[in-house]
Short mmCIF file of C-alpha atoms and ligand atoms in Angstrom, two decimals:
data_model
loop_
_atom_site.label_atom_id
_atom_site.label_comp_id
_atom_site.label_asym_id
_atom_site.label_seq_id
_atom_site.Cartn_x
_atom_site.Cartn_y
_atom_site.Cartn_z
CA MET O 335 -50.20 -5.23 -61.60
CA GLU O 336 -47.04 -5.83 -63.64
CA LYS O 337 -47.30 -4.28 -67.11
CA LYS O 338 -47.38 -6.85 -69.90
CA THR O 339 -44.52 -6.58 -72.32
CA TYR O 340 -44.17 -7.79 -75.89
CA LYS O 341 -41.62 -8.26 -78.59
CA ILE O 342 -42.36 -6.09 -81.59
CA ALA O 343 -40.55 -5.87 -84.91
CA PHE O 344 -40.78 -3.01 -87.37
CA VAL O 345 -40.26 -3.89 -90.99
CA GLY O 346 -39.60 -0.61 -92.80
CA VAL O 347 -38.45 2.17 -90.53
CA GLY O 348 -39.27 5.40 -92.34
CA MET O 349 -41.49 8.22 -91.18
CA ILE O 350 -44.23 6.00 -89.72
CA GLY O 351 -42.14 3.05 -88.53
CA ALA O 352 -39.65 5.21 -86.63
CA GLY O 353 -42.41 7.05 -84.77
CA LEU O 354 -44.23 3.92 -83.67
CA ALA O 355 -40.96 2.21 -82.78
CA VAL O 356 -40.17 5.00 -80.33
CA ASN O 357 -43.60 4.50 -78.69
CA ALA O 358 -42.84 0.79 -78.34
CA MET O 359 -39.43 1.41 -76.74
CA MET O 360 -40.80 4.06 -74.40
CA ASN O 361 -43.27 1.51 -73.12
CA GLY O 362 -40.70 -1.17 -72.45
CA TYR O 363 -41.32 -3.39 -75.48
CA GLU O 364 -38.38 -5.33 -76.86
CA THR O 365 -38.09 -3.63 -80.24
CA MET O 366 -36.36 -4.81 -83.41
CA LEU O 367 -35.93 -2.60 -86.45
CA TYR O 368 -35.41 -3.94 -89.95
CA ASP O 369 -34.85 -1.89 -93.08
CA ILE O 370 -32.85 -2.05 -96.28
CA ARG O 371 -31.44 1.45 -95.68
CA ASP O 372 -28.14 2.14 -93.95
CA LEU O 373 -28.73 1.28 -90.27
CA GLU O 374 -26.79 4.34 -89.10
CA GLN O 375 -29.39 6.50 -90.83
CA ILE O 376 -32.20 4.63 -89.09
CA LYS O 377 -30.46 5.03 -85.74
CA LYS O 378 -30.19 8.79 -86.27
CA GLN O 379 -33.88 8.95 -87.18
CA ILE O 380 -34.88 7.06 -84.03
CA GLU O 381 -32.71 9.31 -81.86
CA LYS O 382 -34.24 12.36 -83.48
CA VAL O 383 -37.78 11.20 -82.67
CA MET O 384 -36.75 10.24 -79.13
CA ASN O 385 -35.29 13.74 -78.66
CA ILE O 386 -38.62 15.23 -79.68
CA MET O 387 -40.27 13.12 -76.97
CA VAL O 388 -37.70 14.24 -74.39
CA LYS O 389 -38.25 17.87 -75.38
CA ALA O 390 -42.00 17.33 -75.07
CA GLU O 391 -41.36 15.93 -71.56
CA ALA O 392 -43.06 12.70 -72.58
CA ILE O 393 -40.00 10.91 -71.21
CA SER O 394 -36.99 11.95 -69.13
CA LYS O 395 -33.51 12.03 -70.71
CA GLU O 396 -32.39 9.14 -68.49
CA ASP O 397 -35.43 6.99 -69.32
CA ALA O 398 -34.97 7.77 -73.01
CA GLU O 399 -31.39 6.49 -72.82
CA GLU O 400 -32.65 3.32 -71.13
CA ALA O 401 -35.41 2.91 -73.73
CA LEU O 402 -32.91 3.23 -76.57
CA LYS O 403 -31.09 0.22 -75.15
CA LEU O 404 -34.16 -1.94 -75.82
CA VAL O 405 -33.84 -1.51 -79.55
CA GLY O 406 -32.03 -3.76 -82.01
CA TYR O 407 -31.14 -2.65 -85.56
CA THR O 408 -30.71 -5.25 -88.26
CA SER O 409 -30.57 -5.83 -92.01
CA ASN O 410 -31.44 -9.48 -91.41
CA LEU O 411 -35.16 -10.19 -91.55
CA GLU O 412 -34.92 -13.41 -89.58
CA GLU O 413 -33.10 -11.71 -86.73
CA ALA O 414 -35.79 -9.01 -86.68
CA VAL O 415 -38.97 -11.06 -86.70
CA ALA O 416 -38.11 -14.44 -85.11
CA GLY O 417 -40.09 -14.81 -81.88
CA ALA O 418 -41.95 -11.50 -82.32
CA ASP O 419 -45.48 -11.23 -80.96
CA ILE O 420 -46.27 -8.73 -83.67
CA VAL O 421 -44.60 -7.29 -86.76
CA GLU O 422 -45.67 -3.79 -87.71
CA GLU O 423 -45.04 -3.49 -91.42
CA CYS O 424 -44.28 0.08 -92.49
CA LEU O 425 -43.06 -0.48 -96.05
CA PRO O 426 -43.86 1.77 -99.01
CA GLU O 427 -47.43 1.54 -100.20
CA ARG O 428 -46.96 -1.22 -102.80
CA LEU O 429 -49.17 -4.31 -102.59
CA GLU O 430 -46.75 -6.79 -104.22
CA LEU O 431 -43.85 -5.62 -102.05
CA LYS O 432 -45.89 -6.00 -98.87
CA GLN O 433 -47.23 -9.42 -99.89
CA SER O 434 -43.79 -10.76 -100.80
CA VAL O 435 -42.26 -9.55 -97.53
CA TYR O 436 -45.16 -11.18 -95.61
CA ALA O 437 -44.34 -14.49 -97.32
CA SER O 438 -40.73 -14.23 -96.12
CA ILE O 439 -41.82 -13.21 -92.61
CA GLN O 440 -44.30 -16.08 -92.28
CA GLU O 441 -41.67 -18.60 -93.40
CA ILE O 442 -39.74 -17.51 -90.29
CA THR O 443 -42.48 -16.88 -87.73
CA GLY O 444 -45.20 -19.39 -88.53
CA PRO O 445 -48.84 -18.54 -87.77
CA ASP O 446 -48.62 -17.12 -84.24
CA THR O 447 -46.96 -13.79 -85.01
CA ILE O 448 -49.36 -11.07 -86.07
CA ILE O 449 -48.45 -9.07 -89.16
CA ALA O 450 -50.01 -5.63 -88.91
CA SER O 451 -49.79 -3.29 -91.88
CA SER O 452 -49.54 0.49 -91.56
CA THR O 453 -51.18 0.88 -94.95
CA SER O 454 -53.48 3.84 -95.47
CA ALA O 455 -55.25 2.44 -98.50
CA LEU O 456 -54.74 -1.29 -99.06
CA PHE O 457 -57.46 -3.60 -97.78
CA PRO O 458 -56.42 -6.41 -95.42
CA THR O 459 -58.28 -8.97 -97.56
CA LYS O 460 -56.01 -7.99 -100.46
CA LEU O 461 -52.89 -8.08 -98.26
CA GLN O 462 -53.66 -11.62 -97.13
CA GLU O 463 -54.18 -12.98 -100.66
CA GLY O 464 -51.79 -15.88 -101.26
CA ALA O 465 -50.38 -15.77 -97.72
CA LYS O 466 -49.52 -19.01 -95.92
CA TYR O 467 -51.23 -17.82 -92.72
CA PRO O 468 -53.79 -15.20 -93.81
CA GLY O 469 -55.51 -15.34 -90.42
CA SER O 470 -52.54 -13.54 -88.84
CA ILE O 471 -52.62 -10.53 -91.17
CA LEU O 472 -54.50 -7.32 -90.41
CA VAL O 473 -54.23 -3.56 -90.83
CA ALA O 474 -53.06 -1.29 -88.00
CA HIS O 475 -53.24 2.16 -89.52
CA PRO O 476 -51.52 4.95 -87.57
CA TYR O 477 -51.68 8.69 -88.09
CA ASN O 478 -48.83 11.09 -88.74
CA PRO O 479 -46.89 12.17 -86.63
CA SER O 480 -47.13 8.60 -85.43
CA TYR O 481 -45.01 9.17 -82.30
CA LEU O 482 -47.51 11.68 -80.89
CA ILE O 483 -50.90 10.88 -82.41
CA PRO O 484 -52.26 8.01 -80.31
CA LEU O 485 -54.83 6.75 -82.82
CA ILE O 486 -54.35 3.40 -84.49
CA GLU O 487 -57.16 1.89 -86.56
CA ILE O 488 -57.35 -1.87 -86.56
CA CYS O 489 -59.11 -3.52 -89.49
CA GLY O 490 -59.26 -7.22 -90.19
CA GLY O 491 -59.72 -8.86 -93.60
CA GLU O 492 -62.07 -11.69 -94.54
CA GLN O 493 -59.68 -14.28 -93.14
CA THR O 494 -58.25 -12.46 -90.09
CA GLU O 495 -58.75 -14.39 -86.86
CA GLU O 496 -60.75 -12.48 -84.26
CA ALA O 497 -58.28 -13.44 -81.53
CA LYS O 498 -55.45 -11.79 -83.51
CA ILE O 499 -57.43 -8.56 -83.76
CA GLU O 500 -58.04 -8.54 -80.02
CA ARG O 501 -54.40 -9.26 -79.30
CA ALA O 502 -53.25 -6.49 -81.66
CA MET O 503 -55.55 -4.02 -79.86
CA GLU O 504 -54.05 -5.07 -76.54
CA ILE O 505 -50.46 -4.77 -77.80
CA PHE O 506 -50.99 -1.29 -79.27
CA GLY O 507 -52.88 -0.19 -76.16
CA GLY O 508 -49.88 -1.28 -74.09
CA MET O 509 -47.55 0.95 -76.08
CA GLY O 510 -49.57 4.06 -75.39
CA LYS O 511 -51.70 4.08 -78.52
CA VAL O 512 -55.49 4.38 -78.62
CA PRO O 513 -56.68 1.51 -80.82
CA ILE O 514 -60.08 1.69 -82.47
CA ARG O 515 -61.76 -0.93 -84.59
CA CYS O 516 -62.85 -0.38 -88.17
CA ARG O 517 -65.32 -3.22 -88.74
CA LYS O 518 -65.56 -3.01 -92.53
CA GLU O 519 -63.01 -2.61 -95.29
CA VAL O 520 -63.92 0.82 -96.64
CA GLU O 521 -61.81 3.31 -98.55
CA GLY O 522 -59.91 5.52 -96.09
CA PHE O 523 -60.93 3.21 -93.23
CA LEU O 524 -62.64 5.32 -90.55
CA VAL O 525 -60.43 8.26 -90.01
CA ASN O 526 -59.45 9.37 -93.48
CA ARG O 527 -63.13 9.26 -94.42
CA LEU O 528 -63.86 11.82 -91.71
CA SER O 529 -60.86 13.83 -92.70
CA TRP O 530 -61.80 13.78 -96.40
CA ALA O 531 -65.36 14.90 -95.63
CA CYS O 532 -64.00 17.86 -93.68
CA MET O 533 -61.45 18.61 -96.42
CA ALA O 534 -64.13 18.54 -99.13
CA ALA O 535 -66.38 20.92 -97.15
CA ALA O 536 -63.45 23.27 -96.47
CA GLN O 537 -62.37 23.38 -100.12
CA GLU O 538 -65.94 23.90 -101.28
CA ALA O 539 -66.41 26.81 -98.87
CA VAL O 540 -63.34 28.58 -100.28
CA LYS O 541 -64.16 27.69 -103.89
CA ASP O 542 -67.72 29.02 -103.51
CA GLY O 543 -66.44 32.31 -102.08
CA LEU O 544 -67.94 31.72 -98.62
CA CYS O 545 -64.69 32.60 -96.89
CA SER O 546 -60.91 32.82 -97.16
CA VAL O 547 -58.55 29.87 -96.64
CA GLU O 548 -57.46 31.47 -93.36
CA ASP O 549 -61.03 31.78 -92.10
CA ILE O 550 -61.99 28.19 -92.86
CA ASP O 551 -58.92 27.00 -90.98
CA LYS O 552 -59.70 29.35 -88.08
CA ALA O 553 -63.29 28.10 -88.11
CA ILE O 554 -62.08 24.56 -87.56
CA MET O 555 -59.27 25.38 -85.12
CA PHE O 556 -61.33 27.64 -82.85
CA GLY O 557 -64.71 25.99 -83.27
CA PRO O 558 -65.60 22.39 -84.00
CA GLY O 559 -61.96 21.22 -84.04
CA MET O 560 -61.49 22.33 -80.44
CA ARG O 561 -64.55 20.44 -79.30
CA MET O 562 -63.75 17.39 -81.37
CA ALA O 563 -60.31 17.12 -79.78
CA VAL O 564 -61.89 16.70 -76.36
CA THR O 565 -65.25 15.00 -76.90
CA GLY O 566 -65.26 13.74 -80.48
CA GLN O 567 -68.35 14.36 -82.62
CA LEU O 568 -71.33 12.41 -81.31
CA LEU O 569 -70.55 13.07 -77.64
CA THR O 570 -70.01 16.77 -78.44
CA ILE O 571 -73.44 17.09 -80.05
CA SER O 572 -75.08 15.12 -77.28
CA LEU O 573 -73.64 17.52 -74.66
CA GLY O 574 -75.35 20.44 -76.41
CA VAL O 575 -78.82 19.30 -75.37
CA ASP O 576 -80.15 18.32 -71.96
CA GLY O 577 -81.12 14.70 -72.48
CA GLY O 578 -78.67 14.20 -75.38
CA PHE O 579 -79.77 12.39 -78.53
CA ARG O 580 -83.11 11.41 -76.98
CA ALA O 581 -84.06 15.09 -76.72
CA LEU O 582 -82.24 16.51 -79.75
CA ALA O 583 -84.96 16.20 -82.40
CA GLU O 584 -87.66 17.72 -80.20
CA LYS O 585 -85.48 20.67 -79.18
CA TYR O 586 -84.80 21.55 -82.82
CA GLY O 587 -88.34 20.78 -84.06
CA LYS O 588 -87.28 17.80 -86.14
CA GLU O 589 -88.57 14.26 -86.50
CA PRO O 590 -86.58 11.83 -84.34
CA THR O 591 -84.68 9.29 -86.44
CA PRO O 592 -84.70 5.54 -85.76
CA GLU O 593 -80.97 5.81 -85.04
CA ASP O 594 -81.26 8.39 -82.23
CA GLU O 595 -81.68 5.69 -79.60
CA MET O 596 -78.60 3.86 -80.92
CA TYR O 597 -76.51 7.06 -80.70
CA ALA O 598 -77.89 7.79 -77.22
CA CYS O 599 -76.92 4.31 -75.97
CA GLY O 600 -73.50 4.62 -77.62
CA VAL O 601 -72.85 7.96 -75.93
CA GLU O 602 -73.87 6.51 -72.54
CA GLU O 603 -71.43 3.67 -73.03
CA GLU O 604 -68.69 6.07 -74.15
CA ILE O 605 -69.14 8.28 -71.09
CA ALA O 606 -69.11 5.29 -68.73
CA ASN O 607 -65.87 4.03 -70.34
CA ARG O 608 -64.00 7.33 -69.91
CA SER O 609 -61.48 7.57 -67.11
CA PRO O 610 -62.55 9.50 -64.01
CA GLU O 611 -59.90 12.13 -64.93
CA MET O 612 -61.56 12.74 -68.30
CA GLY O 613 -65.02 12.68 -66.72
CA ASN O 614 -67.30 9.64 -66.69
CA THR O 615 -70.58 11.42 -66.02
CA VAL O 616 -72.17 14.16 -68.15
CA GLU O 617 -71.19 16.75 -65.53
CA GLY O 618 -67.67 15.33 -65.25
CA VAL O 619 -67.17 15.41 -69.02
CA CYS O 620 -68.31 19.06 -69.19
CA GLU O 621 -65.97 20.00 -66.37
CA PHE O 622 -63.04 18.29 -68.06
CA ARG O 623 -63.94 19.84 -71.43
CA ASP O 624 -63.99 23.36 -69.98
CA HIS O 625 -60.66 22.78 -68.25
CA MET O 626 -59.10 21.48 -71.49
CA PHE O 627 -60.38 24.43 -73.53
CA ALA O 628 -58.94 26.87 -71.02
CA GLU O 629 -55.57 25.09 -71.13
CA ILE O 630 -55.47 25.01 -74.94
CA LEU O 631 -56.38 28.69 -75.14
CA LYS O 632 -53.70 29.57 -72.59
CA LEU O 633 -51.09 27.73 -74.68
CA GLN O 634 -52.28 29.67 -77.71
CA LYS O 635 -52.05 32.90 -75.65
CA LEU O 636 -55.73 33.50 -76.28
CA LEU O 637 -56.70 33.39 -72.61
P1 NAD J 1375 -41.32 5.90 -95.79
O1 NAD J 1375 -40.96 5.96 -97.23
O2 NAD J 1375 -40.98 7.06 -94.92
O3 NAD J 1375 -40.69 4.58 -95.14
C1 NAD J 1375 -40.62 3.34 -95.81
C2 NAD J 1375 -39.40 2.60 -95.29
O4 NAD J 1375 -39.41 1.28 -95.85
C3 NAD J 1375 -38.06 3.24 -95.68
O5 NAD J 1375 -37.24 3.38 -94.56
C4 NAD J 1375 -37.49 2.26 -96.70
O6 NAD J 1375 -36.05 2.21 -96.67
C5 NAD J 1375 -38.07 0.96 -96.20
N1 NAD J 1375 -38.10 -0.11 -97.23
C6 NAD J 1375 -38.37 -0.01 -98.53
N2 NAD J 1375 -38.34 -1.24 -99.11
C7 NAD J 1375 -38.01 -2.11 -98.12
C8 NAD J 1375 -37.82 -3.53 -98.08
N3 NAD J 1375 -37.96 -4.27 -99.17
N4 NAD J 1375 -37.50 -4.08 -96.90
C9 NAD J 1375 -37.36 -3.33 -95.79
N5 NAD J 1375 -37.53 -2.00 -95.77
C10 NAD J 1375 -37.85 -1.40 -96.92
O7 NAD J 1375 -42.89 5.61 -95.78
P2 NAD J 1375 -43.95 5.95 -94.60
O8 NAD J 1375 -44.52 7.31 -94.82
O9 NAD J 1375 -43.35 5.62 -93.30
O10 NAD J 1375 -45.13 4.92 -94.97
C11 NAD J 1375 -45.07 3.56 -94.61
C12 NAD J 1375 -46.47 2.98 -94.62
O11 NAD J 1375 -47.28 3.70 -93.69
C13 NAD J 1375 -47.18 3.07 -95.98
O12 NAD J 1375 -47.94 1.90 -96.18
C14 NAD J 1375 -48.10 4.26 -95.81
O13 NAD J 1375 -49.27 4.18 -96.59
C15 NAD J 1375 -48.45 4.16 -94.34
N6 NAD J 1375 -48.87 5.41 -93.70
C16 NAD J 1375 -48.19 6.58 -93.94
C17 NAD J 1375 -48.60 7.76 -93.32
C18 NAD J 1375 -47.86 9.05 -93.54
O14 NAD J 1375 -48.44 10.10 -93.25
N7 NAD J 1375 -46.62 9.02 -93.99
C19 NAD J 1375 -49.70 7.75 -92.43
C20 NAD J 1375 -50.34 6.53 -92.17
C21 NAD J 1375 -49.93 5.38 -92.81
#
C-alpha cells in the first residue's frame, strides 16, 4: 500500500521543532519551516540534526540529501501554513504568544488545518481560548531529543474535535513517531508525571542517605529502566507472575484490587497489538525482551 503523505508546517524551529521537522522530512512529508530567526541558522540546525540521523544509520546519506529537498524555509507565515494538513507549533512557552500566532495561522488556514502545540505545560483548553476555530487546536507534546525519541503525547482540550485528534495521531504515526493519547488535561500530561514521580523518589533516596547519586542512577539504568524500555511498567510487572495481574495478589499474599482485572485486560490488549517482531504472545514478548537486554548490554560492553 502506498504510504500516505501530508503537508506539515513547523512554526518555531528551535530545539524541538528542528528535531520533529527532520522526522517529517525523513518520512516524505512536504515540510515548511517558519521562524523569526535568520533562516541560514535554521538551515544549519536542520542539517546538523540530519547528520546525526545519518551517523546513526537511521537514513542513508543519499536519502538524507533527497529528504532535505522536501523542506522549505520561510519568514512568511502565510507561505508556511497555507494548505498544511497540520501545523506543529514549537514556539517558546508563552501562552499569549502561542494564542496570537494561532489567530494569525487560522486567518490563513481556516478550520481544516490542525494546530498542534509542543507545549510541555499549557493546557489545550487554555490554548484554544479566544480562537476562531478552537476545535482544530490540540497538544502534541514530544520528548527531547525529539528527532530520536518516538513518543508524542496527544491531548485535546474541551473544544477539540475528536476527528482532529485521530487525524493528528495518524499524521504523527506516519512520520515515525509513537503517538499516545492523554485523555485528561493534567499537569505534566502523562509522561512528565511518570518522570517527576521517579525524580522525586530518586532525590528522596539520596537526601535520606539511602544511596549515592551514582547508585540511584545505576539502579534505574541497570534495573527497572532497562525493563521499562522494552515492556513499559504494567506489562513488565505482569510478566513477573504466571497468570499476570489475575495471579499477582495471590502470589504475594495480598488482597486483589478491583482494578486488577482492568490491568489484566489492558495487558492482553497491549500484547495482542504488538508487532510479531516485538512479540505478540507472552512467550514472544519474553523472547524479544531477553534479546533486547542482551543487545543493550553488549553495546554497554557489559556482556
Ligand atoms: P527553542 O527556544 O529552542 O525554540 C523556539 C523557537 O521559536 C526559536 O527558534 C525562536 O526563534 C522561535 N520563535 C520565537 N518567537 C517566534 C515567533 N513569534 N514566530 C516564529 N518563531 C518564533 O524552544 P524549544 O525547546 O524548542 O521549545 C519549544 C516548545 O516545545 C515549548 O513550548 C516547550 O515547552 C516545548 N517542549 C520543549 C522540550 C525541550 O526539552 N526543550 C520538550 C518538550 C516540549
